[in-house]
């Protein structure tokens, strides 16, 4: 186990010890937690399986959405897939998204404009073109981002509980872009000094920083 994984595991153990024999006691009003991955990923990658297992262990319904052709994402197809899984967002639904999944989810929420949702956590989020990443492996990142239409005011209104988890040395999404999004959404910021892009290769098969906001969302 490398040092970073050791630190993450230790943090999880410490948080669990501080919050009880398990993780939290969820309110009976919780409907579902949605996990939205990003470019080149699946629900089986990075920290997504770890988080899904924690939630399911607490008898919380989880939908880790599998977005098709993640190495060559199609904006309309991803939106259709989100619609198939989420439908009309409900007031107790909680949404967690990573990287390209964040702008995809925010467009979806902006389009459907639910009155309220249960909470929103954005990991390495962004809301506009990434100056250092216009394309990746032939995928036109700029064109995908240009297809998104975000209504920041509507998102703020539907959830006063928004968190942004931002790595100070993110090599894919400039931390300043994530901070810009956090500013627009008035979200609380959880800053991680050396998180990279929160990928498995960065040492993140767990993401303990996500547990405190989830605990806040889920407990009565």
PDB file of C-alpha atoms in Angstrom:
ATOM      1  CA  UNK A   1       0.000   0.000   0.000  1.00  0.00           C
ATOM      2  CA  UNK A   2       1.478   3.355  -1.005  1.00  0.00           C
ATOM      3  CA  UNK A   3       1.569   6.326   1.327  1.00  0.00           C
ATOM      4  CA  UNK A   4      -1.397   8.091  -0.257  1.00  0.00           C
ATOM      5  CA  UNK A   5      -3.608   5.010  -0.106  1.00  0.00           C
ATOM      6  CA  UNK A   6      -2.555   4.505   3.511  1.00  0.00           C
ATOM      7  CA  UNK A   7      -3.550   8.073   4.340  1.00  0.00           C
ATOM      8  CA  UNK A   8      -6.913   7.672   2.611  1.00  0.00           C
ATOM      9  CA  UNK A   9      -7.636   4.394   4.371  1.00  0.00           C
ATOM     10  CA  UNK A  10      -6.638   5.880   7.707  1.00  0.00           C
ATOM     11  CA  UNK A  11      -8.890   8.880   7.130  1.00  0.00           C
ATOM     12  CA  UNK A  12     -11.828   6.600   6.381  1.00  0.00           C
ATOM     13  CA  UNK A  13     -11.228   4.538   9.498  1.00  0.00           C
ATOM     14  CA  UNK A  14     -10.939   7.685  11.593  1.00  0.00           C
ATOM     15  CA  UNK A  15     -14.146   9.149  10.180  1.00  0.00           C
ATOM     16  CA  UNK A  16     -15.993   5.887  10.731  1.00  0.00           C
ATOM     17  CA  UNK A  17     -14.773   5.717  14.324  1.00  0.00           C
ATOM     18  CA  UNK A  18     -15.942   9.277  14.942  1.00  0.00           C
ATOM     19  CA  UNK A  19     -19.399   8.819  13.446  1.00  0.00           C
ATOM     20  CA  UNK A  20     -20.396   5.471  14.873  1.00  0.00           C
ATOM     21  CA  UNK A  21     -20.030   1.777  14.232  1.00  0.00           C
ATOM     22  CA  UNK A  22     -20.990   2.296  10.600  1.00  0.00           C
ATOM     23  CA  UNK A  23     -21.023   5.548   8.639  1.00  0.00           C
ATOM     24  CA  UNK A  24     -24.311   7.310   9.278  1.00  0.00           C
ATOM     25  CA  UNK A  25     -27.975   6.701   9.833  1.00  0.00           C
ATOM     26  CA  UNK A  26     -29.852   7.881   6.792  1.00  0.00           C
ATOM     27  CA  UNK A  27     -33.170   9.645   6.955  1.00  0.00           C
ATOM     28  CA  UNK A  28     -36.155   7.630   5.757  1.00  0.00           C
ATOM     29  CA  UNK A  29     -36.862  10.460   3.321  1.00  0.00           C
ATOM     30  CA  UNK A  30     -33.762   9.782   1.215  1.00  0.00           C
ATOM     31  CA  UNK A  31     -34.758   8.572  -2.230  1.00  0.00           C
ATOM     32  CA  UNK A  32     -31.559   7.784  -4.122  1.00  0.00           C
ATOM     33  CA  UNK A  33     -27.923   8.746  -4.623  1.00  0.00           C
ATOM     34  CA  UNK A  34     -26.701   9.098  -8.196  1.00  0.00           C
ATOM     35  CA  UNK A  35     -23.007   8.782  -9.078  1.00  0.00           C
ATOM     36  CA  UNK A  36     -22.029  10.265 -12.445  1.00  0.00           C
ATOM     37  CA  UNK A  37     -18.577   9.382 -13.819  1.00  0.00           C
ATOM     38  CA  UNK A  38     -16.505  11.392 -16.280  1.00  0.00           C
ATOM     39  CA  UNK A  39     -14.498  10.961 -19.450  1.00  0.00           C
ATOM     40  CA  UNK A  40     -12.941   7.564 -20.096  1.00  0.00           C
ATOM     41  CA  UNK A  41     -14.433   6.042 -16.951  1.00  0.00           C
ATOM     42  CA  UNK A  42     -17.089   3.558 -15.908  1.00  0.00           C
ATOM     43  CA  UNK A  43     -18.897   3.029 -12.583  1.00  0.00           C
ATOM     44  CA  UNK A  44     -16.258   0.383 -11.789  1.00  0.00           C
ATOM     45  CA  UNK A  45     -13.347   2.840 -11.836  1.00  0.00           C
ATOM     46  CA  UNK A  46     -11.584   5.085  -9.327  1.00  0.00           C
ATOM     47  CA  UNK A  47     -13.483   5.656  -6.030  1.00  0.00           C
ATOM     48  CA  UNK A  48     -16.960   4.982  -7.391  1.00  0.00           C
ATOM     49  CA  UNK A  49     -17.259   1.293  -6.312  1.00  0.00           C
ATOM     50  CA  UNK A  50     -15.974   2.160  -2.815  1.00  0.00           C
ATOM     51  CA  UNK A  51     -18.594   4.874  -2.393  1.00  0.00           C
ATOM     52  CA  UNK A  52     -21.389   2.724  -3.821  1.00  0.00           C
ATOM     53  CA  UNK A  53     -20.515  -0.078  -1.376  1.00  0.00           C
ATOM     54  CA  UNK A  54     -20.556   2.287   1.613  1.00  0.00           C
ATOM     55  CA  UNK A  55     -23.986   3.624   0.686  1.00  0.00           C
ATOM     56  CA  UNK A  56     -25.491   0.238  -0.087  1.00  0.00           C
ATOM     57  CA  UNK A  57     -24.162  -1.048   3.215  1.00  0.00           C
ATOM     58  CA  UNK A  58     -26.416   1.575   4.810  1.00  0.00           C
ATOM     59  CA  UNK A  59     -29.397   0.380   2.722  1.00  0.00           C
ATOM     60  CA  UNK A  60     -29.329   3.521   0.600  1.00  0.00           C
ATOM     61  CA  UNK A  61     -30.372   3.136  -3.032  1.00  0.00           C
ATOM     62  CA  UNK A  62     -27.537   3.994  -5.396  1.00  0.00           C
ATOM     63  CA  UNK A  63     -27.485   4.385  -9.158  1.00  0.00           C
ATOM     64  CA  UNK A  64     -23.936   4.550 -10.502  1.00  0.00           C
ATOM     65  CA  UNK A  65     -24.884   5.619 -13.998  1.00  0.00           C
ATOM     66  CA  UNK A  66     -22.940   4.009 -16.827  1.00  0.00           C
ATOM     67  CA  UNK A  67     -22.565   6.596 -19.569  1.00  0.00           C
ATOM     68  CA  UNK A  68     -21.931   5.084 -23.028  1.00  0.00           C
ATOM     69  CA  UNK A  69     -18.771   5.433 -25.110  1.00  0.00           C
ATOM     70  CA  UNK A  70     -16.979   7.344 -22.383  1.00  0.00           C
ATOM     71  CA  UNK A  71     -13.780   7.646 -24.449  1.00  0.00           C
ATOM     72  CA  UNK A  72     -15.736   9.432 -27.182  1.00  0.00           C
ATOM     73  CA  UNK A  73     -18.691  10.958 -25.331  1.00  0.00           C
ATOM     74  CA  UNK A  74     -21.698  12.100 -27.311  1.00  0.00           C
ATOM     75  CA  UNK A  75     -23.433  14.981 -25.530  1.00  0.00           C
ATOM     76  CA  UNK A  76     -26.973  14.092 -26.604  1.00  0.00           C
ATOM     77  CA  UNK A  77     -26.469  10.400 -25.880  1.00  0.00           C
ATOM     78  CA  UNK A  78     -25.153  11.156 -22.396  1.00  0.00           C
ATOM     79  CA  UNK A  79     -28.168  13.398 -21.733  1.00  0.00           C
ATOM     80  CA  UNK A  80     -30.514  10.674 -22.942  1.00  0.00           C
ATOM     81  CA  UNK A  81     -28.811   8.176 -20.637  1.00  0.00           C
ATOM     82  CA  UNK A  82     -29.122  10.535 -17.674  1.00  0.00           C
ATOM     83  CA  UNK A  83     -32.821  10.919 -18.484  1.00  0.00           C
ATOM     84  CA  UNK A  84     -33.284   7.149 -18.556  1.00  0.00           C
ATOM     85  CA  UNK A  85     -31.748   6.821 -15.103  1.00  0.00           C
ATOM     86  CA  UNK A  86     -32.844  10.001 -13.326  1.00  0.00           C
ATOM     87  CA  UNK A  87     -36.052  11.084 -14.997  1.00  0.00           C
ATOM     88  CA  UNK A  88     -37.423  14.120 -13.185  1.00  0.00           C
ATOM     89  CA  UNK A  89     -35.040  14.881 -10.297  1.00  0.00           C
ATOM     90  CA  UNK A  90     -36.792  14.521  -6.956  1.00  0.00           C
ATOM     91  CA  UNK A  91     -36.469  16.628  -3.832  1.00  0.00           C
ATOM     92  CA  UNK A  92     -34.546  13.965  -1.904  1.00  0.00           C
ATOM     93  CA  UNK A  93     -32.242  12.853  -4.713  1.00  0.00           C
ATOM     94  CA  UNK A  94     -28.532  13.382  -4.089  1.00  0.00           C
ATOM     95  CA  UNK A  95     -26.133  13.812  -7.009  1.00  0.00           C
ATOM     96  CA  UNK A  96     -22.376  13.192  -7.094  1.00  0.00           C
ATOM     97  CA  UNK A  97     -20.443  13.887 -10.274  1.00  0.00           C
ATOM     98  CA  UNK A  98     -16.811  13.832 -11.360  1.00  0.00           C
ATOM     99  CA  UNK A  99     -15.019  15.817 -14.076  1.00  0.00           C
ATOM    100  CA  UNK A 100     -16.910  15.723 -17.407  1.00  0.00           C
ATOM    101  CA  UNK A 101     -19.802  14.220 -15.493  1.00  0.00           C
ATOM    102  CA  UNK A 102     -20.211  17.491 -13.587  1.00  0.00           C
ATOM    103  CA  UNK A 103     -20.987  19.719 -16.550  1.00  0.00           C
ATOM    104  CA  UNK A 104     -23.167  16.949 -18.016  1.00  0.00           C
ATOM    105  CA  UNK A 105     -25.180  16.697 -14.810  1.00  0.00           C
ATOM    106  CA  UNK A 106     -25.418  20.459 -14.343  1.00  0.00           C
ATOM    107  CA  UNK A 107     -26.822  20.833 -17.857  1.00  0.00           C
ATOM    108  CA  UNK A 108     -29.376  18.135 -17.081  1.00  0.00           C
ATOM    109  CA  UNK A 109     -30.446  19.814 -13.842  1.00  0.00           C
ATOM    110  CA  UNK A 110     -30.563  23.201 -15.576  1.00  0.00           C
ATOM    111  CA  UNK A 111     -32.844  21.791 -18.255  1.00  0.00           C
ATOM    112  CA  UNK A 112     -35.282  20.040 -15.914  1.00  0.00           C
ATOM    113  CA  UNK A 113     -35.192  22.657 -13.141  1.00  0.00           C
ATOM    114  CA  UNK A 114     -36.589  20.655 -10.214  1.00  0.00           C
ATOM    115  CA  UNK A 115     -37.878  22.777  -7.348  1.00  0.00           C
ATOM    116  CA  UNK A 116     -35.401  21.098  -5.019  1.00  0.00           C
ATOM    117  CA  UNK A 117     -32.947  18.221  -4.718  1.00  0.00           C
ATOM    118  CA  UNK A 118     -31.335  16.627  -1.694  1.00  0.00           C
ATOM    119  CA  UNK A 119     -27.759  17.690  -2.338  1.00  0.00           C
ATOM    120  CA  UNK A 120     -25.017  18.069  -4.910  1.00  0.00           C
ATOM    121  CA  UNK A 121     -21.310  17.169  -4.752  1.00  0.00           C
ATOM    122  CA  UNK A 122     -19.018  18.128  -7.634  1.00  0.00           C
ATOM    123  CA  UNK A 123     -15.535  16.628  -7.846  1.00  0.00           C
ATOM    124  CA  UNK A 124     -13.111  18.400 -10.221  1.00  0.00           C
ATOM    125  CA  UNK A 125     -16.003  20.352 -11.657  1.00  0.00           C
ATOM    126  CA  UNK A 126     -15.946  23.038 -14.351  1.00  0.00           C
ATOM    127  CA  UNK A 127     -18.402  25.167 -16.274  1.00  0.00           C
ATOM    128  CA  UNK A 128     -16.548  26.485 -19.310  1.00  0.00           C
ATOM    129  CA  UNK A 129     -13.863  25.557 -21.842  1.00  0.00           C
ATOM    130  CA  UNK A 130     -10.605  24.239 -20.421  1.00  0.00           C
ATOM    131  CA  UNK A 131      -7.820  26.278 -21.991  1.00  0.00           C
ATOM    132  CA  UNK A 132      -5.264  23.508 -21.563  1.00  0.00           C
ATOM    133  CA  UNK A 133      -7.498  20.688 -22.760  1.00  0.00           C
ATOM    134  CA  UNK A 134      -9.401  21.449 -25.952  1.00  0.00           C
ATOM    135  CA  UNK A 135      -9.133  17.858 -27.209  1.00  0.00           C
ATOM    136  CA  UNK A 136      -8.131  14.512 -25.726  1.00  0.00           C
ATOM    137  CA  UNK A 137      -7.410  11.394 -27.765  1.00  0.00           C
ATOM    138  CA  UNK A 138      -9.395  12.803 -30.667  1.00  0.00           C
ATOM    139  CA  UNK A 139     -12.375  13.780 -28.506  1.00  0.00           C
ATOM    140  CA  UNK A 140     -13.390  17.420 -28.984  1.00  0.00           C
ATOM    141  CA  UNK A 141     -13.715  18.620 -25.392  1.00  0.00           C
ATOM    142  CA  UNK A 142     -14.510  22.189 -26.444  1.00  0.00           C
ATOM    143  CA  UNK A 143     -17.447  21.121 -28.608  1.00  0.00           C
ATOM    144  CA  UNK A 144     -18.871  19.013 -25.796  1.00  0.00           C
ATOM    145  CA  UNK A 145     -18.616  21.877 -23.309  1.00  0.00           C
ATOM    146  CA  UNK A 146     -20.132  24.307 -25.815  1.00  0.00           C
ATOM    147  CA  UNK A 147     -23.226  22.083 -25.960  1.00  0.00           C
ATOM    148  CA  UNK A 148     -23.898  22.571 -22.257  1.00  0.00           C
ATOM    149  CA  UNK A 149     -26.138  25.331 -20.953  1.00  0.00           C
ATOM    150  CA  UNK A 150     -25.891  25.924 -17.225  1.00  0.00           C
ATOM    151  CA  UNK A 151     -28.415  27.935 -15.219  1.00  0.00           C
ATOM    152  CA  UNK A 152     -26.423  28.714 -12.090  1.00  0.00           C
ATOM    153  CA  UNK A 153     -29.283  30.601 -10.425  1.00  0.00           C
ATOM    154  CA  UNK A 154     -31.668  27.688 -10.906  1.00  0.00           C
ATOM    155  CA  UNK A 155     -29.109  25.209  -9.536  1.00  0.00           C
ATOM    156  CA  UNK A 156     -28.461  27.385  -6.488  1.00  0.00           C
ATOM    157  CA  UNK A 157     -32.215  27.608  -5.886  1.00  0.00           C
ATOM    158  CA  UNK A 158     -32.799  23.866  -6.105  1.00  0.00           C
ATOM    159  CA  UNK A 159     -30.083  23.012  -3.594  1.00  0.00           C
ATOM    160  CA  UNK A 160     -28.541  25.240  -0.930  1.00  0.00           C
ATOM    161  CA  UNK A 161     -26.415  22.187  -0.122  1.00  0.00           C
ATOM    162  CA  UNK A 162     -23.678  22.150  -2.764  1.00  0.00           C
ATOM    163  CA  UNK A 163     -20.087  21.058  -2.225  1.00  0.00           C
ATOM    164  CA  UNK A 164     -17.099  21.300  -4.560  1.00  0.00           C
ATOM    165  CA  UNK A 165     -14.129  18.996  -3.969  1.00  0.00           C
ATOM    166  CA  UNK A 166     -11.096  20.556  -5.621  1.00  0.00           C
ATOM    167  CA  UNK A 167      -7.513  19.377  -5.936  1.00  0.00           C
ATOM    168  CA  UNK A 168      -4.847  22.062  -5.845  1.00  0.00           C
ATOM    169  CA  UNK A 169      -2.678  20.122  -8.294  1.00  0.00           C
ATOM    170  CA  UNK A 170      -5.354  18.864 -10.686  1.00  0.00           C
ATOM    171  CA  UNK A 171      -3.512  18.298 -13.951  1.00  0.00           C
ATOM    172  CA  UNK A 172      -6.641  17.905 -16.088  1.00  0.00           C
ATOM    173  CA  UNK A 173      -9.092  20.493 -14.772  1.00  0.00           C
ATOM    174  CA  UNK A 174      -7.331  23.665 -13.664  1.00  0.00           C
ATOM    175  CA  UNK A 175      -8.249  24.260  -9.989  1.00  0.00           C
ATOM    176  CA  UNK A 176      -9.135  27.847 -10.914  1.00  0.00           C
ATOM    177  CA  UNK A 177     -11.873  26.504 -13.201  1.00  0.00           C
ATOM    178  CA  UNK A 178     -13.298  24.415 -10.382  1.00  0.00           C
ATOM    179  CA  UNK A 179     -13.179  27.429  -8.075  1.00  0.00           C
ATOM    180  CA  UNK A 180     -14.958  29.510 -10.708  1.00  0.00           C
ATOM    181  CA  UNK A 181     -17.793  26.990 -10.785  1.00  0.00           C
ATOM    182  CA  UNK A 182     -17.903  26.872  -6.978  1.00  0.00           C
ATOM    183  CA  UNK A 183     -18.179  30.657  -6.927  1.00  0.00           C
ATOM    184  CA  UNK A 184     -21.055  30.634  -9.421  1.00  0.00           C
ATOM    185  CA  UNK A 185     -22.960  28.005  -7.455  1.00  0.00           C
ATOM    186  CA  UNK A 186     -22.087  29.431  -4.009  1.00  0.00           C
ATOM    187  CA  UNK A 187     -20.888  25.977  -3.059  1.00  0.00           C
ATOM    188  CA  UNK A 188     -18.803  25.035  -0.065  1.00  0.00           C
ATOM    189  CA  UNK A 189     -15.251  24.118  -1.073  1.00  0.00           C
ATOM    190  CA  UNK A 190     -13.296  21.118   0.169  1.00  0.00           C
ATOM    191  CA  UNK A 191      -9.700  21.650  -0.911  1.00  0.00           C
ATOM    192  CA  UNK A 192      -7.301  18.726  -1.291  1.00  0.00           C
ATOM    193  CA  UNK A 193      -3.611  19.734  -1.571  1.00  0.00           C
ATOM    194  CA  UNK A 194      -2.389  16.872  -3.769  1.00  0.00           C
ATOM    195  CA  UNK A 195      -5.418  15.098  -5.173  1.00  0.00           C
ATOM    196  CA  UNK A 196      -4.442  15.122  -8.821  1.00  0.00           C
ATOM    197  CA  UNK A 197      -7.630  14.508 -10.777  1.00  0.00           C
ATOM    198  CA  UNK A 198      -8.972  12.105  -8.122  1.00  0.00           C
ATOM    199  CA  UNK A 199      -8.255   9.095 -10.308  1.00  0.00           C
ATOM    200  CA  UNK A 200      -7.182   5.613  -9.307  1.00  0.00           C
ATOM    201  CA  UNK A 201      -3.730   6.305 -10.723  1.00  0.00           C
ATOM    202  CA  UNK A 202      -3.543   9.304  -8.397  1.00  0.00           C
ATOM    203  CA  UNK A 203      -4.131   6.957  -5.468  1.00  0.00           C
ATOM    204  CA  UNK A 204      -7.870   7.556  -5.191  1.00  0.00           C
ATOM    205  CA  UNK A 205      -9.692   4.283  -5.009  1.00  0.00           C
ATOM    206  CA  UNK A 206     -11.337   5.874  -1.987  1.00  0.00           C
ATOM    207  CA  UNK A 207     -12.382   9.478  -1.497  1.00  0.00           C
ATOM    208  CA  UNK A 208     -12.919  10.041   2.245  1.00  0.00           C
ATOM    209  CA  UNK A 209     -13.320  13.787   1.690  1.00  0.00           C
ATOM    210  CA  UNK A 210     -16.737  13.041   0.215  1.00  0.00           C
ATOM    211  CA  UNK A 211     -18.071  11.448   3.396  1.00  0.00           C
ATOM    212  CA  UNK A 212     -18.666  14.546   5.600  1.00  0.00           C
ATOM    213  CA  UNK A 213     -20.930  16.312   3.056  1.00  0.00           C
ATOM    214  CA  UNK A 214     -22.756  13.051   2.400  1.00  0.00           C
ATOM    215  CA  UNK A 215     -23.285  12.609   6.115  1.00  0.00           C
ATOM    216  CA  UNK A 216     -24.702  16.125   6.220  1.00  0.00           C
ATOM    217  CA  UNK A 217     -27.089  15.358   3.349  1.00  0.00           C
ATOM    218  CA  UNK A 218     -28.225  11.963   4.540  1.00  0.00           C
ATOM    219  CA  UNK A 219     -28.742  12.279   8.249  1.00  0.00           C
ATOM    220  CA  UNK A 220     -32.093  13.575   9.517  1.00  0.00           C
TER     221      UNK A 220
END
